[in-house]
């Protein structure tokens, strides 16, 4: 796409038959070649390759096996990340041909175990900046938050928690924790401290776990590797062998159960955007569409009495919270203004909560046969996981009205970032460009 704007043009297409995931594209200046990374959708990020493709002939060649974040530098080097190392090798930019053996030029770069992304950047003037792997980062913690914003610790353990769901009795939470091998695991924590944390899944990528209303089972989405579409499974809350619940093409994520557990609301993504479907747990039938317009409909929440459904929709041009009667969807009203997502009902069904940027908003329902509500007001604002990122589920409402949330690294706790000026001279010393 031209820098001033205009129509986008396709440069490189993935091999859909092989299920490739492409990333980190860069056109080598003054050359016909584009470098980029590619990995099969069903493989780990450790099996990513760095490729080059000609914009004239469409010739494609492999430059590096097992590398990420490729970058061509003005020094004539290709640099990339590999297992907490920054690697470099001279390259002929005209022919996209490697000229020598790769060497390690920086050791000990912080790298995500989930997707392999390394915390490093290089400026055109030769300045290098990176987060060292030895940096001690304050991990997030689970906290209880009152409706006045008062925070107390829920458990002592600190992990990279995410996608949490509270059991209906408020005693246990199921959530995701990434492993050091790049898998996404499902864990159960007893909030009373009466039992040790329980890991329910190990290999593969298990997302968005939710409790059944009776607290006996947990439903989640599973794929062999993170990044691919998965199927829905469930298993006993005490552990065991997962059982297949729903297998369909495309992404599908369990979001919420109906009040009695007879219905499971599922987010799906057909070609036109995100929709909400309903799976009848006792009937072995395909999920039926519920919210399936040309807009994105997401994050449904059924009121405790089963009369209303709250959800997020993009029909106004941005994400907003709506409420309609259930199951006929009559009398739809927009509750939020200026953005809102992830609606949740209070246990008594008299209040509707939702997120807006860093804030938790609240709207009171007014008595009557129709849905009417008060002007939403902000309860509190803080540094919680999933708010600015708009990731969900990011908070839960307990039976006593408190919120269970993930508090991220405290503001001002600081990180060590290493900055090296004029680093290109060191690069040329460690990996001489060689003869052209």
Coordinates of C-alpha atoms in Angstrom, one line a residue:
X1 CA 0.0 0.0 0.0
X2 CA 1.4 3.5 -0.8
X3 CA 2.4 5.5 2.3
X4 CA -0.2 8.2 1.6
X5 CA -2.9 5.6 1.4
X6 CA -4.7 3.8 -1.3
X7 CA -5.5 0.2 -2.3
X8 CA -3.6 -2.7 -0.8
X9 CA -1.9 -5.1 -3.1
X10 CA -1.2 -8.7 -2.3
X11 CA 2.5 -9.4 -2.4
X12 CA 2.8 -12.9 -0.9
X13 CA 0.1 -15.5 -0.4
X14 CA 0.2 -18.4 2.1
X15 CA -0.2 -22.0 1.1
X16 CA -3.7 -22.6 2.4
X17 CA -3.5 -26.3 1.7
X18 CA -0.5 -26.5 4.1
X19 CA -2.0 -24.1 6.6
X20 CA 0.9 -21.7 6.7
X21 CA 1.2 -18.7 9.1
X22 CA 3.2 -15.8 7.6
X23 CA 4.7 -12.9 9.5
X24 CA 7.5 -10.2 9.8
X25 CA 7.6 -9.2 6.1
X26 CA 10.2 -6.8 4.8
X27 CA 11.2 -5.8 1.3
X28 CA 14.9 -5.6 0.9
X29 CA 15.7 -2.0 -0.2
X30 CA 16.7 -1.8 -3.9
X31 CA 15.9 -5.4 -4.4
X32 CA 13.1 -7.6 -5.9
X33 CA 13.1 -9.8 -2.8
X34 CA 10.8 -9.8 0.3
X35 CA 11.9 -11.7 3.4
X36 CA 9.4 -13.1 5.8
X37 CA 8.7 -15.9 8.3
X38 CA 6.5 -18.9 7.8
X39 CA 5.4 -21.9 9.9
X40 CA 2.8 -24.6 9.6
X41 CA -0.3 -23.8 11.6
X42 CA -0.1 -27.2 13.3
X43 CA 3.5 -26.8 14.4
X44 CA 5.4 -25.0 17.2
X45 CA 7.0 -21.6 16.6
X46 CA 10.3 -23.3 17.0
X47 CA 9.7 -24.8 13.5
X48 CA 9.4 -21.4 11.9
X49 CA 11.4 -20.8 8.7
X50 CA 12.7 -17.6 7.2
X51 CA 12.0 -17.3 3.5
X52 CA 12.6 -15.0 0.6
X53 CA 10.3 -14.5 -2.4
X54 CA 10.9 -12.6 -5.6
X55 CA 8.3 -10.0 -6.5
X56 CA 9.2 -10.5 -10.2
X57 CA 9.2 -14.2 -10.6
X58 CA 7.5 -15.4 -7.4
X59 CA 10.5 -17.7 -6.8
X60 CA 10.5 -18.7 -3.1
X61 CA 13.6 -19.9 -1.2
X62 CA 14.4 -20.9 2.3
X63 CA 17.1 -18.8 4.0
X64 CA 17.0 -20.1 7.6
X65 CA 15.5 -23.0 9.4
X66 CA 14.3 -22.3 12.9
X67 CA 14.4 -18.5 13.0
X68 CA 12.0 -15.7 13.8
X69 CA 11.7 -11.9 13.3
X70 CA 13.9 -11.6 10.2
X71 CA 15.3 -8.2 9.5
X72 CA 17.6 -7.0 6.7
X73 CA 20.1 -4.3 7.9
X74 CA 22.0 -1.7 5.9
X75 CA 25.2 -3.4 6.9
X76 CA 24.3 -6.3 4.5
X77 CA 23.3 -8.7 7.2
X78 CA 20.2 -10.7 7.9
X79 CA 19.5 -10.8 11.6
X80 CA 16.9 -13.0 13.3
X81 CA 16.0 -14.5 16.7
X82 CA 16.6 -18.1 17.8
X83 CA 16.2 -19.4 21.3
X84 CA 17.0 -16.2 23.2
X85 CA 19.8 -15.4 20.8
X86 CA 20.1 -12.7 18.1
X87 CA 21.7 -14.3 15.1
X88 CA 23.3 -12.6 12.1
X89 CA 24.6 -13.8 8.7
X90 CA 25.8 -11.8 5.7
X91 CA 23.4 -11.9 2.7
X92 CA 23.5 -10.9 -0.9
X93 CA 20.5 -8.6 -1.2
X94 CA 20.3 -8.8 -5.0
X95 CA 20.1 -12.6 -5.1
X96 CA 18.8 -13.2 -1.6
X97 CA 21.6 -15.6 -1.0
X98 CA 23.2 -16.3 2.4
X99 CA 27.0 -15.7 2.3
X100 CA 28.5 -17.7 5.2
X101 CA 27.5 -19.2 8.5
X102 CA 25.2 -17.6 11.0
X103 CA 26.8 -16.4 14.2
X104 CA 25.3 -15.3 17.5
X105 CA 25.7 -11.6 18.0
X106 CA 23.6 -11.1 21.2
X107 CA 22.9 -13.6 23.9
X108 CA 20.2 -13.7 26.5
X109 CA 17.2 -11.9 24.9
X110 CA 13.9 -12.2 26.6
X111 CA 11.6 -14.4 24.5
X112 CA 8.0 -15.5 24.9
X113 CA 7.6 -19.2 25.5
X114 CA 4.1 -19.0 24.0
X115 CA 4.8 -17.5 20.5
X116 CA 8.5 -17.1 20.4
X117 CA 8.5 -13.3 20.0
X118 CA 11.8 -11.8 21.3
X119 CA 11.9 -8.4 23.0
X120 CA 14.5 -6.7 20.7
X121 CA 14.5 -3.9 18.2
X122 CA 17.1 -2.3 15.9
X123 CA 17.0 1.2 14.6
X124 CA 18.3 2.3 11.2
X125 CA 21.0 4.4 12.8
X126 CA 22.5 1.3 14.4
X127 CA 21.0 1.5 17.9
X128 CA 20.1 -1.8 19.5
X129 CA 17.7 -2.2 22.3
X130 CA 16.5 -5.4 24.0
X131 CA 15.1 -6.8 27.2
X132 CA 17.5 -9.3 28.8
X133 CA 16.2 -12.7 29.6
X134 CA 17.6 -12.3 33.2
X135 CA 15.3 -9.4 33.9
X136 CA 13.0 -10.2 36.8
X137 CA 9.5 -9.2 35.9
X138 CA 6.8 -8.9 38.5
X139 CA 4.2 -11.5 37.4
X140 CA 0.5 -10.7 37.4
X141 CA -1.6 -11.7 40.5
X142 CA -5.2 -12.7 41.0
X143 CA -7.0 -10.1 43.1
X144 CA -10.5 -9.4 44.6
X145 CA -11.8 -6.0 43.8
X146 CA -14.8 -4.4 45.5
X147 CA -17.2 -2.2 43.6
X148 CA -15.4 0.8 45.2
X149 CA -12.1 -0.4 43.7
X150 CA -10.5 -1.8 46.9
X151 CA -8.0 -4.5 46.0
X152 CA -7.0 -7.5 48.0
X153 CA -4.9 -10.6 47.1
X154 CA -6.9 -13.6 46.1
X155 CA -4.1 -16.2 46.1
X156 CA -0.3 -16.1 46.8
X157 CA 0.7 -17.6 43.5
X158 CA 1.8 -15.3 40.7
X159 CA 1.7 -16.4 37.1
X160 CA 1.0 -15.1 33.6
X161 CA -2.7 -15.7 34.3
X162 CA -5.3 -15.1 31.6
X163 CA -8.8 -16.0 30.5
X164 CA -10.3 -16.7 33.9
X165 CA -13.8 -18.1 34.8
X166 CA -15.2 -18.3 38.3
X167 CA -17.2 -21.3 39.5
X168 CA -20.8 -20.4 40.2
X169 CA -20.3 -20.8 44.0
X170 CA -17.3 -18.5 43.8
X171 CA -14.9 -21.0 45.5
X172 CA -12.7 -22.0 42.5
X173 CA -11.4 -20.3 39.4
X174 CA -10.3 -22.0 36.1
X175 CA -7.9 -20.1 33.9
X176 CA -5.1 -20.2 31.3
X177 CA -1.3 -20.2 32.1
X178 CA 1.2 -20.4 29.3
X179 CA 4.0 -23.0 29.7
X180 CA 7.6 -22.5 29.0
X181 CA 7.3 -24.8 26.0
X182 CA 4.8 -22.6 24.3
X183 CA 1.7 -24.5 25.2
X184 CA -1.4 -23.0 26.8
X185 CA -2.5 -24.9 29.8
X186 CA -5.7 -25.0 31.9
X187 CA -5.4 -24.7 35.7
X188 CA -7.9 -24.8 38.6
X189 CA -7.2 -22.8 41.7
X190 CA -9.0 -23.2 45.0
X191 CA -9.6 -19.6 46.2
X192 CA -10.0 -20.8 49.8
X193 CA -6.5 -22.4 49.7
X194 CA -8.0 -25.8 50.7
X195 CA -6.4 -27.7 47.9
X196 CA -3.3 -27.3 45.7
X197 CA -3.5 -25.8 42.2
X198 CA -4.5 -28.5 39.6
X199 CA -3.2 -28.6 36.1
X200 CA -5.9 -30.1 33.8
X201 CA -4.1 -30.0 30.4
X202 CA -0.5 -30.2 29.3
X203 CA 0.4 -30.4 25.7
X204 CA -1.2 -28.3 23.0
X205 CA -3.2 -25.1 23.2
X206 CA -6.2 -25.1 25.5
X207 CA -8.1 -21.8 25.5
X208 CA -11.0 -20.1 27.2
X209 CA -12.0 -22.7 29.9
X210 CA -15.4 -22.2 31.6
X211 CA -17.2 -24.1 34.3
X212 CA -20.5 -25.9 33.8
X213 CA -23.1 -24.4 36.2
X214 CA -22.9 -27.5 38.5
X215 CA -19.2 -27.1 38.9
X216 CA -18.5 -30.7 37.8
X217 CA -17.0 -30.2 34.4
X218 CA -14.9 -27.6 32.5
X219 CA -15.4 -26.8 28.8
X220 CA -12.5 -25.4 26.7
X221 CA -11.2 -25.0 23.1
X222 CA -8.3 -27.2 22.2
X223 CA -5.8 -27.1 19.2
X224 CA -2.6 -29.2 18.9
X225 CA -0.6 -26.0 18.6
X226 CA -1.3 -22.3 19.4
X227 CA -2.4 -20.3 16.4
X228 CA -4.6 -23.0 14.8
X229 CA -8.3 -23.5 15.0
X230 CA -9.4 -26.0 17.6
X231 CA -12.4 -28.1 18.7
X232 CA -14.3 -27.9 21.9
X233 CA -13.7 -30.5 24.6
X234 CA -14.8 -31.0 28.2
X235 CA -13.5 -32.9 31.2
X236 CA -14.1 -33.5 34.9
X237 CA -13.1 -30.6 37.1
X238 CA -10.9 -33.1 39.1
X239 CA -9.0 -34.1 36.0
X240 CA -9.2 -36.9 33.6
X241 CA -9.3 -37.6 29.8
X242 CA -10.9 -34.8 27.8
X243 CA -14.0 -35.7 25.7
X244 CA -14.8 -34.2 22.4
X245 CA -17.9 -31.9 22.6
X246 CA -18.0 -30.1 19.3
X247 CA -15.9 -30.3 16.1
X248 CA -16.5 -27.8 13.4
X249 CA -14.4 -25.9 10.8
X250 CA -13.1 -22.6 12.0
X251 CA -12.6 -21.0 15.4
X252 CA -15.1 -21.7 18.2
X253 CA -14.9 -20.6 21.8
X254 CA -17.2 -21.5 24.7
X255 CA -18.3 -18.3 26.4
X256 CA -21.2 -18.9 28.8
X257 CA -23.9 -21.3 29.9
X258 CA -27.5 -20.6 30.3
X259 CA -28.8 -20.3 33.9
X260 CA -29.6 -24.0 34.2
X261 CA -26.7 -25.3 32.1
X262 CA -28.9 -26.6 29.3
X263 CA -27.5 -24.2 26.7
X264 CA -23.9 -23.3 25.9
X265 CA -23.3 -20.1 24.1
X266 CA -20.4 -20.3 21.6
X267 CA -18.4 -17.7 19.6
X268 CA -17.8 -18.7 16.0
X269 CA -16.2 -16.9 13.1
X270 CA -17.7 -17.6 9.7
X271 CA -16.5 -15.6 6.8
X272 CA -18.5 -12.5 7.6
X273 CA -17.3 -12.0 11.1
X274 CA -17.8 -13.2 14.7
X275 CA -21.2 -14.6 15.5
X276 CA -22.9 -16.3 18.6
X277 CA -24.4 -19.7 18.3
X278 CA -26.2 -21.9 20.9
X279 CA -25.4 -25.5 21.6
X280 CA -28.1 -27.6 23.4
X281 CA -26.1 -29.8 25.8
X282 CA -28.6 -32.7 25.9
X283 CA -29.3 -32.8 22.1
X284 CA -26.6 -34.1 19.8
X285 CA -27.3 -31.5 17.1
X286 CA -25.4 -28.7 15.4
X287 CA -25.3 -25.4 17.2
X288 CA -28.0 -23.1 16.0
X289 CA -27.3 -19.4 15.1
X290 CA -28.4 -16.8 17.5
X291 CA -26.6 -13.6 16.6
X292 CA -25.4 -13.8 13.0
X293 CA -25.5 -10.4 11.2
X294 CA -22.9 -8.9 9.0
X295 CA -21.4 -7.3 12.2
X296 CA -19.3 -8.8 14.9
X297 CA -21.4 -10.1 17.8
X298 CA -19.4 -11.5 20.7
X299 CA -19.2 -12.2 24.5
X300 CA -22.9 -13.1 25.2
X301 CA -24.1 -13.1 28.8
X302 CA -27.5 -14.4 29.9
X303 CA -29.3 -12.7 32.8
X304 CA -29.8 -14.9 35.9
X305 CA -33.5 -15.1 35.2
X306 CA -32.9 -16.1 31.6
X307 CA -35.0 -13.2 30.2
X308 CA -32.2 -11.0 28.7
X309 CA -29.0 -11.4 26.7
X310 CA -26.2 -8.8 26.8
X311 CA -23.5 -8.9 24.2
X312 CA -21.0 -6.8 22.3
X313 CA -21.7 -5.7 18.7
X314 CA -19.8 -3.6 16.2
X315 CA -22.9 -2.4 14.4
X316 CA -22.3 1.2 15.4
X317 CA -18.8 1.1 13.9
X318 CA -17.1 0.3 17.2
X319 CA -17.6 -2.2 20.0
X320 CA -20.6 -1.4 22.2
X321 CA -22.7 -3.3 24.7
X322 CA -26.3 -4.2 23.8
X323 CA -29.2 -5.9 25.6
X324 CA -32.2 -7.7 24.1
X325 CA -34.9 -10.0 25.3
X326 CA -34.0 -13.7 25.1
X327 CA -34.6 -15.8 23.1
X328 CA -36.6 -13.6 20.7
X329 CA -34.0 -10.8 20.7
X330 CA -36.8 -8.1 20.8
X331 CA -36.4 -4.6 22.2
X332 CA -32.7 -4.3 21.6
X333 CA -31.1 -1.3 23.4
X334 CA -27.5 0.0 23.5
X335 CA -26.2 0.3 27.0
X336 CA -22.7 1.7 26.5
X337 CA -21.6 4.9 24.8
X338 CA -18.1 5.5 23.4
X339 CA -17.1 1.9 23.6
X340 CA -17.8 -1.1 25.8
X341 CA -17.1 -4.8 25.9
X342 CA -17.4 -8.0 28.0
X343 CA -20.8 -7.5 29.8
X344 CA -21.5 -9.4 33.0
X345 CA -24.6 -9.5 35.1
X346 CA -24.7 -9.1 38.9
X347 CA -25.8 -12.3 40.8
X348 CA -29.2 -10.8 41.4
X349 CA -29.6 -9.6 37.8
X350 CA -30.2 -6.0 38.8
X351 CA -27.0 -4.6 37.5
X352 CA -25.0 -4.9 34.3
X353 CA -21.3 -4.4 34.3
X354 CA -19.0 -4.0 31.3
X355 CA -15.5 -2.7 30.5
X356 CA -14.6 0.6 29.0
X357 CA -10.9 1.2 28.4
X358 CA -9.4 0.8 32.0
X359 CA -12.7 1.3 33.7
X360 CA -15.4 -1.1 35.0
X361 CA -18.8 0.4 34.3
X362 CA -22.1 -0.3 36.0
X363 CA -25.7 0.3 34.9
X364 CA -28.7 -0.4 37.1
X365 CA -31.8 -2.1 35.7
X366 CA -35.0 -0.3 36.4
X367 CA -38.1 -2.4 37.3
X368 CA -40.7 -3.1 34.6
X369 CA -41.7 -5.6 31.9
X370 CA -39.3 -3.9 29.4
X371 CA -35.6 -3.5 29.7
X372 CA -34.6 -0.1 30.9
X373 CA -31.5 1.0 32.6
X374 CA -29.7 3.9 34.3
X375 CA -26.9 5.9 32.7
X376 CA -23.7 3.8 33.1
X377 CA -21.2 5.1 35.6
X378 CA -17.5 4.2 36.3
X379 CA -16.9 2.1 39.4
X380 CA -13.1 2.2 39.3
X381 CA -10.1 2.2 37.0
X382 CA -6.8 0.4 37.4
X383 CA -4.1 -1.7 35.7
X384 CA -5.9 -5.0 35.0
X385 CA -5.2 -7.6 32.4
X386 CA -7.5 -7.7 29.4
X387 CA -8.8 -4.2 29.5
X388 CA -6.8 -2.1 27.1
X389 CA -6.0 -5.3 25.1
X390 CA -9.7 -6.0 24.9
X391 CA -9.0 -9.7 25.8
X392 CA -11.7 -11.8 27.5
X393 CA -12.8 -13.3 29.7
X394 CA -10.8 -10.9 31.9
X395 CA -12.9 -10.6 35.0
X396 CA -15.6 -12.4 36.9
X397 CA -18.4 -11.4 39.3
X398 CA -18.6 -13.4 42.5
X399 CA -21.8 -14.2 44.4
X400 CA -21.0 -11.5 47.0
X401 CA -20.7 -8.8 44.2
X402 CA -16.9 -8.6 44.2
X403 CA -14.8 -8.9 41.0
X404 CA -12.1 -11.4 40.5
X405 CA -9.5 -9.9 38.2
X406 CA -5.9 -10.1 37.1
X407 CA -3.7 -7.3 38.3
X408 CA -0.8 -6.7 36.0
X409 CA 2.7 -5.5 36.9
X410 CA 2.5 -2.5 39.2
X411 CA 3.1 0.8 37.5
X412 CA 6.6 2.1 38.3
X413 CA 8.1 -1.3 39.1
X414 CA 10.4 -0.8 36.1
X415 CA 12.3 -3.0 33.7
X416 CA 15.9 -3.2 32.7
X417 CA 16.3 -2.5 28.9
X418 CA 19.8 -2.7 27.4
X419 CA 20.6 -0.1 24.8
X420 CA 23.7 -0.3 22.6
X421 CA 24.7 2.7 20.5
X422 CA 26.6 2.4 17.2
X423 CA 25.9 -1.4 17.4
X424 CA 26.5 -1.8 13.7
X425 CA 30.3 -1.6 14.2
X426 CA 30.1 -4.5 16.7
X427 CA 27.9 -6.4 14.3
X428 CA 30.5 -6.0 11.5
X429 CA 33.2 -7.2 13.8
X430 CA 31.3 -10.3 14.9
X431 CA 30.0 -11.2 11.4
X432 CA 32.2 -9.6 8.8
X433 CA 30.2 -8.9 5.6
X434 CA 32.8 -10.8 3.5
X435 CA 33.2 -10.5 -0.2
X436 CA 30.4 -9.7 -2.5

